Short mmCIF file of N, CA and C in Angstrom, two decimals:
data_model
loop_
_atom_site.label_atom_id
_atom_site.label_comp_id
_atom_site.label_asym_id
_atom_site.label_seq_id
_atom_site.Cartn_x
_atom_site.Cartn_y
_atom_site.Cartn_z
N MET A 1 70.25 114.69 11.65
CA MET A 1 69.54 115.54 10.26
C MET A 1 68.77 114.45 9.63
N THR A 2 67.48 115.30 9.19
CA THR A 2 66.54 114.61 8.44
C THR A 2 66.83 114.88 7.10
N LEU A 3 66.34 114.49 6.25
CA LEU A 3 65.83 114.14 4.39
C LEU A 3 65.43 116.37 4.57
N ASP A 4 64.80 116.17 5.40
CA ASP A 4 64.07 117.52 4.94
C ASP A 4 65.09 118.92 5.33
N GLU A 5 65.71 118.44 6.65
CA GLU A 5 66.67 119.31 6.70
C GLU A 5 68.13 119.46 5.99
N LEU A 6 67.96 117.89 5.09
CA LEU A 6 69.25 118.24 4.19
C LEU A 6 69.02 119.25 2.80
N THR A 7 68.02 118.91 2.60
CA THR A 7 67.43 119.94 1.48
C THR A 7 67.35 121.38 1.71
N ARG A 8 67.45 121.64 2.88
CA ARG A 8 67.20 123.42 3.22
C ARG A 8 68.41 123.70 3.54
N HIS A 9 69.37 122.50 3.73
CA HIS A 9 70.76 123.13 4.17
C HIS A 9 71.88 124.34 3.35
N ALA A 10 72.58 124.74 3.54
CA ALA A 10 72.93 125.73 2.81
C ALA A 10 74.10 125.17 1.72
N LEU A 11 74.19 124.65 1.94
CA LEU A 11 75.07 123.37 1.03
C LEU A 11 74.25 122.80 -0.59
N TYR A 12 73.33 122.81 0.02
CA TYR A 12 72.37 122.00 -0.57
C TYR A 12 71.98 122.97 -2.43
N PRO A 13 72.27 122.06 -3.34
CA PRO A 13 72.07 120.93 -3.91
C PRO A 13 73.81 120.03 -4.03
N PHE A 14 74.59 120.31 -3.24
CA PHE A 14 75.93 119.98 -2.97
C PHE A 14 76.75 119.73 -3.94
N GLN A 15 76.73 121.09 -5.11
CA GLN A 15 77.39 120.85 -6.66
C GLN A 15 78.74 120.76 -6.42
N ASP A 16 79.64 121.24 -5.25
CA ASP A 16 80.93 121.36 -4.86
C ASP A 16 81.63 120.24 -4.23
N PHE A 17 80.63 118.55 -4.24
CA PHE A 17 81.03 117.96 -3.48
C PHE A 17 82.39 117.21 -3.91
N ARG A 18 82.58 117.45 -5.52
CA ARG A 18 84.34 117.02 -5.65
C ARG A 18 84.88 117.91 -4.80
N GLU A 19 85.27 118.97 -4.19
CA GLU A 19 86.10 119.93 -3.92
C GLU A 19 85.88 119.81 -2.54
N ASN A 20 84.42 119.80 -1.88
CA ASN A 20 84.26 120.00 -0.66
C ASN A 20 83.96 118.82 0.07
N ASP A 21 85.17 118.45 0.97
CA ASP A 21 84.28 117.27 1.77
C ASP A 21 83.11 117.16 2.62
N ALA A 22 82.39 118.36 2.95
CA ALA A 22 81.58 118.78 3.92
C ALA A 22 80.33 118.22 2.57
N SER A 23 80.68 118.77 1.61
CA SER A 23 79.35 118.65 0.76
C SER A 23 79.19 116.98 0.33
N PHE A 24 80.60 116.69 0.21
CA PHE A 24 80.38 115.43 -0.52
C PHE A 24 79.59 114.57 0.57
N LEU A 25 79.77 114.62 2.06
CA LEU A 25 79.51 113.90 2.79
C LEU A 25 78.09 114.16 3.16
N LEU A 26 77.86 115.49 2.87
CA LEU A 26 75.92 115.52 3.09
C LEU A 26 75.34 114.73 1.69
N LEU A 27 75.86 115.09 0.65
CA LEU A 27 75.48 114.21 -0.39
C LEU A 27 75.18 112.75 -0.31
N GLU A 28 76.29 112.21 0.20
CA GLU A 28 75.76 110.76 0.30
C GLU A 28 74.69 110.33 1.56
N LEU A 29 74.74 111.29 2.60
CA LEU A 29 73.69 111.23 3.30
C LEU A 29 72.59 111.54 2.62
N TYR A 30 72.53 112.30 1.69
CA TYR A 30 71.05 112.38 1.24
C TYR A 30 70.37 111.31 0.74
N TRP A 31 71.70 110.93 -0.27
CA TRP A 31 70.88 108.88 -1.16
C TRP A 31 70.42 108.32 -0.06
N THR A 32 71.46 108.37 1.26
CA THR A 32 71.41 107.04 2.37
C THR A 32 69.96 107.41 2.35
N PHE A 33 69.74 108.57 3.36
CA PHE A 33 68.19 109.22 3.97
C PHE A 33 67.26 108.48 2.69
N ILE A 34 67.09 109.24 1.61
CA ILE A 34 66.31 108.28 0.67
C ILE A 34 65.82 107.17 0.35
N ALA A 35 67.21 106.32 0.76
CA ALA A 35 66.75 104.71 0.43
C ALA A 35 66.09 104.11 2.08
N GLU A 36 66.46 104.75 3.20
CA GLU A 36 65.84 104.56 4.32
C GLU A 36 64.33 104.99 4.46
N GLU A 37 63.99 106.27 4.06
CA GLU A 37 62.38 106.67 3.91
C GLU A 37 61.73 105.53 3.23
N ALA A 38 62.47 105.36 1.94
CA ALA A 38 61.61 104.56 0.87
C ALA A 38 61.03 103.50 1.33
N LEU A 39 62.36 102.57 2.42
CA LEU A 39 61.69 101.49 2.95
C LEU A 39 61.58 100.89 4.41
N THR A 40 61.31 102.34 4.55
CA THR A 40 60.47 102.03 6.75
C THR A 40 59.64 100.88 6.46
N PRO A 41 58.76 101.31 5.77
CA PRO A 41 57.63 100.08 5.55
C PRO A 41 58.06 98.80 5.65
N TRP A 42 58.96 98.43 5.61
CA TRP A 42 59.96 97.00 5.48
C TRP A 42 61.02 97.13 6.61
N PRO A 43 60.53 97.22 7.95
CA PRO A 43 62.00 97.48 8.58
C PRO A 43 62.65 95.94 8.76
N ASP A 44 62.01 94.95 8.30
CA ASP A 44 62.81 93.65 8.73
C ASP A 44 63.70 93.14 7.31
N LEU A 45 63.52 94.05 6.20
CA LEU A 45 63.96 93.73 4.94
C LEU A 45 65.70 93.96 5.00
N GLN A 46 66.59 92.66 4.74
CA GLN A 46 67.75 92.48 5.24
C GLN A 46 69.04 93.50 3.60
N LEU A 47 69.46 94.88 3.99
CA LEU A 47 69.92 95.16 3.46
C LEU A 47 71.38 94.95 2.97
N GLU A 48 72.28 94.94 1.99
CA GLU A 48 73.89 94.91 2.06
C GLU A 48 74.66 95.87 1.30
N PRO A 49 75.47 96.65 1.43
CA PRO A 49 76.08 97.54 0.66
C PRO A 49 76.93 96.88 -0.54
N LEU A 50 77.07 97.60 -2.02
CA LEU A 50 77.76 96.66 -2.57
C LEU A 50 78.81 97.87 -2.87
N GLN A 51 78.67 99.11 -3.29
CA GLN A 51 79.68 99.83 -2.90
C GLN A 51 79.62 101.00 -3.10
N ALA A 52 80.78 101.80 -2.39
CA ALA A 52 80.34 103.25 -1.52
C ALA A 52 80.33 104.09 -2.25
N ALA A 53 80.26 105.39 -2.07
CA ALA A 53 79.62 106.62 -2.85
C ALA A 53 81.11 106.90 -3.17
N ASP A 54 81.06 107.63 -4.35
CA ASP A 54 82.31 108.28 -4.99
C ASP A 54 82.29 109.66 -4.76
N GLN A 55 83.29 109.93 -4.26
CA GLN A 55 83.59 111.76 -4.53
C GLN A 55 84.19 112.00 -5.94
N ASP A 56 84.89 111.64 -6.65
CA ASP A 56 85.07 111.38 -7.82
C ASP A 56 85.77 112.69 -7.98
N ARG A 57 86.80 112.51 -7.23
CA ARG A 57 87.60 113.97 -7.80
C ARG A 57 88.21 114.17 -8.92
N ASP A 58 88.33 113.14 -9.87
CA ASP A 58 89.89 113.15 -11.05
C ASP A 58 87.75 113.49 -11.73
N ASP A 59 86.68 113.92 -11.54
CA ASP A 59 85.65 114.19 -12.54
C ASP A 59 85.60 112.97 -13.76
N TRP A 60 85.42 111.91 -13.34
CA TRP A 60 85.27 111.21 -14.46
C TRP A 60 83.71 111.27 -14.88
N GLY A 61 82.62 111.77 -14.18
CA GLY A 61 81.31 111.86 -14.47
C GLY A 61 80.54 110.62 -13.93
N SER A 62 79.09 111.16 -13.44
CA SER A 62 78.09 109.86 -13.19
C SER A 62 78.84 109.02 -11.72
N PRO A 63 79.01 109.89 -11.02
CA PRO A 63 79.76 109.15 -9.80
C PRO A 63 78.93 108.04 -9.12
N ASN A 64 79.06 107.22 -8.53
CA ASN A 64 78.26 106.31 -7.56
C ASN A 64 77.86 106.97 -6.63
N MET A 65 76.36 106.83 -6.62
CA MET A 65 76.24 107.86 -4.87
C MET A 65 75.18 106.57 -4.13
N LEU A 66 74.71 105.46 -4.32
CA LEU A 66 74.43 104.25 -3.82
C LEU A 66 74.28 103.46 -4.48
N HIS A 67 74.66 102.72 -3.62
CA HIS A 67 74.83 100.66 -4.08
C HIS A 67 74.10 99.83 -3.59
N PHE A 68 72.52 99.29 -3.63
CA PHE A 68 72.79 98.07 -1.88
C PHE A 68 72.09 97.52 -2.78
N TRP A 69 71.91 95.80 -2.16
CA TRP A 69 71.25 94.69 -2.29
C TRP A 69 70.09 94.35 -1.67
N ALA A 70 69.44 93.70 -2.05
CA ALA A 70 68.50 92.99 -0.65
C ALA A 70 68.90 91.14 -1.04
N PRO A 71 69.57 90.53 -0.54
CA PRO A 71 70.07 89.23 -1.00
C PRO A 71 68.68 88.34 -0.84
N ALA A 72 67.70 88.36 0.12
CA ALA A 72 66.84 87.79 -0.26
C ALA A 72 65.62 87.45 -1.08
N LEU A 73 66.12 89.03 -1.67
CA LEU A 73 65.27 89.05 -3.20
C LEU A 73 66.08 89.11 -4.40
N ARG A 74 67.49 89.17 -4.11
CA ARG A 74 68.00 89.02 -5.36
C ARG A 74 67.90 90.00 -6.20
N ARG A 75 67.96 91.38 -5.56
CA ARG A 75 67.70 92.43 -6.39
C ARG A 75 68.46 93.50 -5.72
N SER A 76 68.80 94.83 -6.99
CA SER A 76 69.81 95.53 -6.35
C SER A 76 69.22 96.92 -6.53
N VAL A 77 70.02 97.91 -6.20
CA VAL A 77 69.49 99.71 -6.31
C VAL A 77 70.93 100.40 -6.49
N ARG A 78 70.92 100.74 -7.84
CA ARG A 78 71.97 101.91 -7.73
C ARG A 78 71.31 103.06 -7.86
N VAL A 79 72.25 104.56 -7.82
CA VAL A 79 72.20 105.71 -8.52
C VAL A 79 73.21 106.27 -8.21
N LEU A 80 73.38 107.11 -9.64
CA LEU A 80 74.80 107.40 -10.22
C LEU A 80 74.40 108.88 -10.20
N LEU A 81 74.96 109.82 -9.81
CA LEU A 81 74.71 111.15 -10.24
C LEU A 81 74.51 111.58 -11.64
N LEU A 82 73.33 112.32 -11.71
CA LEU A 82 73.74 112.59 -13.23
C LEU A 82 73.65 114.59 -13.12
N GLU A 83 74.59 114.96 -13.62
CA GLU A 83 74.87 116.33 -13.37
C GLU A 83 74.52 117.07 -15.04
N ASN A 84 74.31 118.30 -15.14
CA ASN A 84 73.98 118.94 -16.33
C ASN A 84 74.74 119.86 -16.72
N VAL A 85 75.86 119.10 -17.27
CA VAL A 85 77.43 119.66 -17.52
C VAL A 85 77.11 120.69 -18.81
N GLY A 86 76.07 120.41 -19.81
CA GLY A 86 75.50 121.43 -20.52
C GLY A 86 75.01 122.30 -20.52
N ASN A 87 74.38 122.50 -19.46
CA ASN A 87 73.41 123.36 -19.19
C ASN A 87 72.20 123.78 -20.34
N PHE A 88 71.70 121.80 -20.18
CA PHE A 88 70.41 122.11 -21.03
C PHE A 88 69.41 122.89 -20.26
N PRO A 89 67.91 123.13 -20.80
CA PRO A 89 66.81 123.24 -20.00
C PRO A 89 66.35 122.14 -19.76
N PRO A 90 65.64 122.00 -18.55
CA PRO A 90 65.18 120.77 -18.05
C PRO A 90 64.02 119.73 -19.36
N CYS A 91 63.57 118.64 -19.12
CA CYS A 91 63.06 118.42 -20.20
C CYS A 91 61.18 118.76 -19.82
N ARG A 92 61.18 118.66 -18.53
CA ARG A 92 59.79 119.04 -18.08
C ARG A 92 58.99 120.46 -18.96
N GLU A 93 60.20 121.41 -18.95
CA GLU A 93 59.78 122.59 -19.17
C GLU A 93 59.73 122.53 -21.02
N ARG A 94 59.65 121.30 -21.53
CA ARG A 94 59.90 121.52 -23.02
C ARG A 94 59.20 120.20 -23.86
N GLN A 95 58.29 121.30 -24.86
CA GLN A 95 57.85 120.14 -25.42
C GLN A 95 58.69 119.26 -26.49
N GLU A 96 59.45 119.17 -26.60
CA GLU A 96 60.35 118.37 -27.44
C GLU A 96 61.21 117.51 -26.32
N LYS A 97 61.75 116.38 -26.38
CA LYS A 97 62.67 115.89 -25.21
C LYS A 97 63.58 115.44 -25.95
N PHE A 98 64.47 115.44 -26.40
CA PHE A 98 65.54 114.84 -26.57
C PHE A 98 66.96 116.18 -26.50
N ASN A 99 66.30 117.22 -27.07
CA ASN A 99 67.62 118.03 -26.62
C ASN A 99 67.14 118.91 -25.55
N CYS A 100 67.20 118.39 -24.14
CA CYS A 100 67.15 118.68 -22.84
C CYS A 100 67.68 117.89 -21.81
N PHE A 101 67.64 118.45 -20.54
CA PHE A 101 68.26 117.39 -19.72
C PHE A 101 67.04 116.99 -18.51
N PRO A 102 67.25 115.46 -18.53
CA PRO A 102 65.92 114.63 -17.74
C PRO A 102 66.74 114.80 -16.00
N SER A 103 65.99 114.87 -15.65
CA SER A 103 66.50 114.80 -14.04
C SER A 103 66.84 113.90 -13.57
N ILE A 104 66.13 112.47 -14.23
CA ILE A 104 66.09 111.61 -13.83
C ILE A 104 66.28 110.35 -15.05
N THR A 105 66.78 109.67 -15.19
CA THR A 105 66.65 108.26 -15.94
C THR A 105 66.37 107.01 -15.05
N LEU A 106 65.72 105.97 -15.92
CA LEU A 106 66.08 104.37 -15.18
C LEU A 106 66.12 103.65 -16.33
N ASP A 107 67.19 102.35 -15.65
CA ASP A 107 67.22 101.49 -16.61
C ASP A 107 67.36 100.03 -16.09
N PHE A 108 67.32 99.24 -16.01
CA PHE A 108 67.60 97.77 -15.68
C PHE A 108 68.32 97.02 -16.08
N GLU A 109 69.26 96.53 -15.03
CA GLU A 109 70.38 95.64 -15.75
C GLU A 109 70.30 94.27 -14.82
N ARG A 110 71.01 93.28 -15.26
CA ARG A 110 71.64 92.36 -14.59
C ARG A 110 73.27 92.55 -14.27
N GLN A 111 72.93 92.16 -12.78
CA GLN A 111 74.66 92.48 -12.33
C GLN A 111 75.05 91.41 -11.61
N GLY A 112 76.11 91.10 -11.73
CA GLY A 112 76.74 90.03 -10.86
C GLY A 112 77.18 90.65 -9.64
N ILE A 113 77.11 90.02 -8.68
CA ILE A 113 77.44 90.22 -7.39
C ILE A 113 79.08 90.08 -7.04
N THR A 114 79.17 88.93 -6.94
CA THR A 114 80.91 88.27 -7.21
C THR A 114 81.56 87.85 -8.38
N GLY A 115 80.58 87.74 -9.16
CA GLY A 115 80.75 87.51 -10.79
C GLY A 115 79.58 87.27 -11.55
N PRO A 116 80.01 86.64 -12.91
CA PRO A 116 78.94 86.60 -13.71
C PRO A 116 77.71 85.32 -13.41
N PHE A 117 78.39 84.72 -12.84
CA PHE A 117 77.10 83.34 -12.37
C PHE A 117 76.12 83.60 -10.98
N ASP A 118 76.34 84.65 -10.27
CA ASP A 118 75.28 85.14 -9.67
C ASP A 118 75.05 86.57 -9.61
N GLU A 119 74.01 86.38 -11.18
CA GLU A 119 73.64 87.79 -11.10
C GLU A 119 72.30 87.95 -10.48
N VAL A 120 72.09 89.46 -10.41
CA VAL A 120 70.36 89.86 -9.97
C VAL A 120 70.14 90.83 -10.42
N ASP A 121 69.03 91.10 -10.16
CA ASP A 121 68.04 92.51 -11.00
C ASP A 121 68.98 93.77 -10.37
N GLN A 122 69.16 94.54 -10.88
CA GLN A 122 69.24 95.76 -10.21
C GLN A 122 68.31 96.96 -11.42
N LEU A 123 68.41 97.98 -10.38
CA LEU A 123 67.32 99.28 -10.86
C LEU A 123 68.51 100.18 -10.66
N LEU A 124 68.67 100.89 -11.52
CA LEU A 124 69.60 102.14 -11.95
C LEU A 124 68.77 103.24 -12.26
N PHE A 125 69.21 104.16 -11.46
CA PHE A 125 68.74 105.52 -11.57
C PHE A 125 70.32 106.20 -11.92
N ARG A 126 70.01 107.10 -12.69
CA ARG A 126 71.25 108.74 -12.84
C ARG A 126 70.31 109.59 -12.64
N ALA A 127 70.89 110.83 -11.66
CA ALA A 127 69.57 111.14 -11.00
C ALA A 127 70.47 112.45 -10.47
N ASP A 128 69.51 113.82 -10.64
CA ASP A 128 70.50 114.48 -10.34
C ASP A 128 69.47 114.99 -8.69
N VAL A 129 69.93 115.77 -7.90
CA VAL A 129 70.22 116.35 -6.70
C VAL A 129 68.81 117.33 -6.64
N SER A 130 67.61 116.87 -6.89
CA SER A 130 65.95 117.74 -7.13
C SER A 130 65.21 116.84 -6.33
N SER A 131 64.21 117.75 -6.19
CA SER A 131 62.69 117.45 -5.22
C SER A 131 62.16 116.12 -6.71
N VAL A 132 62.49 116.41 -7.67
CA VAL A 132 61.66 115.61 -9.09
C VAL A 132 62.70 114.05 -8.74
N SER A 133 63.95 114.07 -8.85
CA SER A 133 64.73 112.69 -8.76
C SER A 133 64.28 112.13 -7.48
N MET A 134 64.46 113.13 -6.34
CA MET A 134 63.92 112.67 -5.03
C MET A 134 62.82 111.81 -4.75
N GLU A 135 61.58 112.08 -5.31
CA GLU A 135 60.28 111.40 -5.54
C GLU A 135 60.66 109.99 -6.31
N ALA A 136 61.34 110.00 -7.28
CA ALA A 136 61.42 109.23 -8.41
C ALA A 136 61.76 107.98 -7.88
N VAL A 137 62.98 108.41 -7.54
CA VAL A 137 63.78 107.16 -6.38
C VAL A 137 63.43 106.79 -5.64
N LEU A 138 62.59 107.65 -4.81
CA LEU A 138 61.85 106.95 -3.64
C LEU A 138 61.13 106.12 -3.88
N TRP A 139 60.10 106.33 -5.10
CA TRP A 139 59.14 105.43 -5.79
C TRP A 139 59.75 104.38 -6.34
N GLY A 140 60.53 104.03 -6.70
CA GLY A 140 61.65 103.29 -7.15
C GLY A 140 61.78 102.02 -6.29
N ILE A 141 62.59 102.63 -5.08
CA ILE A 141 63.11 101.82 -4.22
C ILE A 141 62.02 100.89 -3.27
N ARG A 142 61.03 101.92 -3.45
CA ARG A 142 59.74 101.50 -2.86
C ARG A 142 59.04 99.64 -3.40
N TYR A 143 58.80 100.38 -4.92
CA TYR A 143 58.24 99.68 -5.91
C TYR A 143 58.99 98.46 -5.92
N PHE A 144 60.17 98.88 -6.61
CA PHE A 144 61.42 97.58 -6.94
C PHE A 144 61.67 96.57 -5.57
N ILE A 145 61.70 97.22 -4.72
CA ILE A 145 62.49 96.32 -3.63
C ILE A 145 61.21 96.29 -2.34
N GLY A 146 60.92 97.05 -2.03
CA GLY A 146 59.63 96.71 -1.04
C GLY A 146 58.70 96.23 -1.62
N GLU A 147 57.98 96.41 -3.02
CA GLU A 147 56.69 95.61 -3.19
C GLU A 147 56.88 94.69 -4.02
N GLU A 148 58.45 94.43 -4.32
CA GLU A 148 58.82 93.25 -5.07
C GLU A 148 58.22 93.18 -6.58
N ALA A 149 58.14 94.68 -7.12
CA ALA A 149 57.19 94.80 -8.53
C ALA A 149 58.09 93.98 -9.47
N SER A 150 57.19 93.77 -10.67
CA SER A 150 57.88 93.08 -11.74
C SER A 150 58.53 94.11 -12.59
N ILE A 151 59.63 93.91 -13.33
CA ILE A 151 60.55 95.24 -13.94
C ILE A 151 59.59 95.41 -15.16
N GLU A 152 58.21 94.28 -15.61
CA GLU A 152 57.69 94.63 -16.67
C GLU A 152 56.83 96.09 -16.15
N SER A 153 56.20 95.71 -14.87
CA SER A 153 55.28 96.47 -14.16
C SER A 153 56.00 97.76 -14.15
N MET A 154 57.02 98.10 -13.60
CA MET A 154 58.34 99.23 -13.58
C MET A 154 58.11 99.64 -14.68
N GLU A 155 58.74 99.28 -15.72
CA GLU A 155 58.62 99.61 -17.08
C GLU A 155 57.37 100.75 -17.58
N ASP A 156 56.67 100.30 -17.75
CA ASP A 156 54.98 100.64 -17.55
C ASP A 156 54.85 101.84 -16.95
N ALA A 157 54.87 101.80 -15.87
CA ALA A 157 54.84 102.97 -14.62
C ALA A 157 55.53 104.11 -14.99
N TRP A 158 57.12 103.63 -15.39
CA TRP A 158 57.86 104.64 -14.97
C TRP A 158 57.44 105.10 -16.80
N ASP A 159 57.31 104.78 -17.78
CA ASP A 159 56.75 105.10 -19.09
C ASP A 159 55.36 106.48 -18.87
N ARG A 160 54.77 105.90 -18.17
CA ARG A 160 53.54 106.86 -17.78
C ARG A 160 54.11 108.15 -16.90
N TYR A 161 54.84 107.55 -16.10
CA TYR A 161 55.26 109.01 -15.15
C TYR A 161 56.23 109.52 -16.14
N LEU A 162 56.63 109.19 -17.34
CA LEU A 162 57.48 110.46 -18.14
C LEU A 162 56.54 110.84 -18.89
N ILE A 163 55.56 110.49 -19.49
CA ILE A 163 54.49 111.34 -20.18
C ILE A 163 53.36 111.97 -19.19
N GLU A 164 53.54 111.68 -18.00
CA GLU A 164 52.56 112.43 -17.27
C GLU A 164 53.50 114.06 -17.03
N SER A 165 54.80 113.60 -16.07
CA SER A 165 55.36 114.51 -15.85
C SER A 165 56.49 115.44 -16.69
N GLY A 166 56.39 114.61 -17.78
CA GLY A 166 57.27 115.49 -19.03
C GLY A 166 58.75 115.45 -18.61
N ASN A 167 59.55 114.53 -17.92
CA ASN A 167 60.36 114.80 -17.46
C ASN A 167 61.56 113.83 -18.29
N GLY A 168 60.52 113.19 -19.81
CA GLY A 168 61.83 113.00 -20.79
C GLY A 168 61.37 112.37 -21.70
N PRO A 169 61.73 111.65 -22.67
CA PRO A 169 61.01 110.85 -23.66
C PRO A 169 60.49 109.23 -23.33
N SER A 170 59.52 109.19 -23.69
CA SER A 170 59.33 107.50 -23.16
C SER A 170 59.78 106.68 -24.25
N ARG A 171 59.05 105.47 -24.16
CA ARG A 171 59.16 104.24 -24.71
C ARG A 171 58.88 104.81 -26.06
N ALA A 172 57.90 105.12 -26.50
CA ALA A 172 57.33 105.51 -27.70
C ALA A 172 57.93 106.63 -28.26
N MET A 173 58.30 107.78 -27.69
CA MET A 173 58.80 108.34 -28.33
C MET A 173 60.35 108.31 -28.41
N ARG A 174 60.40 107.74 -28.06
CA ARG A 174 62.30 107.38 -28.04
C ARG A 174 62.19 106.29 -29.66
N ASP A 175 61.32 105.26 -29.36
CA ASP A 175 61.25 104.27 -30.82
C ASP A 175 60.78 105.42 -31.87
N GLU A 176 60.09 106.10 -32.04
CA GLU A 176 59.72 107.12 -33.09
C GLU A 176 61.00 107.65 -33.70
N TRP A 177 61.35 108.80 -32.51
CA TRP A 177 62.53 109.13 -32.85
C TRP A 177 63.73 108.35 -33.51
N TYR A 178 64.15 106.86 -33.13
CA TYR A 178 65.02 106.06 -33.56
C TYR A 178 64.87 105.71 -35.00
N GLN A 179 63.44 105.53 -35.13
CA GLN A 179 63.02 105.05 -36.70
C GLN A 179 63.11 106.31 -37.47
N LYS A 180 62.73 107.48 -37.01
CA LYS A 180 63.14 108.76 -38.10
C LYS A 180 64.37 108.59 -38.47
N TYR A 181 65.45 108.64 -36.98
CA TYR A 181 66.83 108.39 -37.41
C TYR A 181 67.18 108.03 -38.45
N LEU A 182 66.20 106.90 -38.29
CA LEU A 182 67.15 105.87 -38.88
C LEU A 182 66.71 105.55 -40.71
N GLU A 183 65.49 106.03 -40.77
CA GLU A 183 64.72 106.34 -42.42
C GLU A 183 65.88 107.81 -42.41
N GLU A 184 66.20 108.85 -42.04
CA GLU A 184 66.69 110.03 -42.18
C GLU A 184 68.12 109.58 -42.81
N ASP A 185 68.97 108.00 -41.83
CA ASP A 185 69.94 107.44 -42.52
C ASP A 185 70.27 107.08 -43.83
N ASP A 186 69.15 106.23 -43.62
CA ASP A 186 69.18 105.63 -44.72
C ASP A 186 69.14 106.59 -46.26
N ASP A 187 68.01 107.80 -45.76
CA ASP A 187 67.98 108.43 -47.27
C ASP A 187 69.31 109.40 -47.44
N ASP A 188 70.07 109.54 -46.53
CA ASP A 188 71.58 110.16 -46.67
C ASP A 188 72.37 109.49 -47.34
N GLU A 189 72.25 108.17 -47.31
CA GLU A 189 73.48 106.91 -47.62
C GLU A 189 73.01 106.50 -49.09
N GLU A 190 71.69 106.74 -49.70
CA GLU A 190 70.91 106.67 -50.91
C GLU A 190 71.43 108.04 -52.13
N GLU A 191 71.59 108.63 -51.41
CA GLU A 191 72.23 109.98 -51.93
C GLU A 191 73.86 110.16 -52.28
#
């Protein structure tokens, strides 16, 4: 089975993965195939799994879908499933970017492999199952692991992506919103 075949499968986008073991296994394959496709140009790159995919039967939310690291690079990638439980409209369809659903978010963290003394840089995606997220995760894995891009250049590229795609607020938009929120909060306290 290929990534293309998975996206055309009758169970896609595998929303019943918590109850349906077949959907869960296909969802796990989906994210694994994305990582494999992203790293095709670097066949000799040694990768190790860090955490198995989580079926999240108890519905805690944001289940782990993919988590691996490249020991030689001291970098890891993690994908958590992002679900639109509030049925918000997609951000890319709205002018206002705060009361909407971003198909994907990207963050950087430091993560200890066996404890706090062996931390590595981690690229963390929260992603839904969509073509938008697939393309963004493919790009992120290629750029962060394959091309060993700096975190700063990735943040800048991600900001450009958000502005061009309309898929969520850029850093400048978030900063402006927080500043406005803080000013409104200060005004409320003065009254």
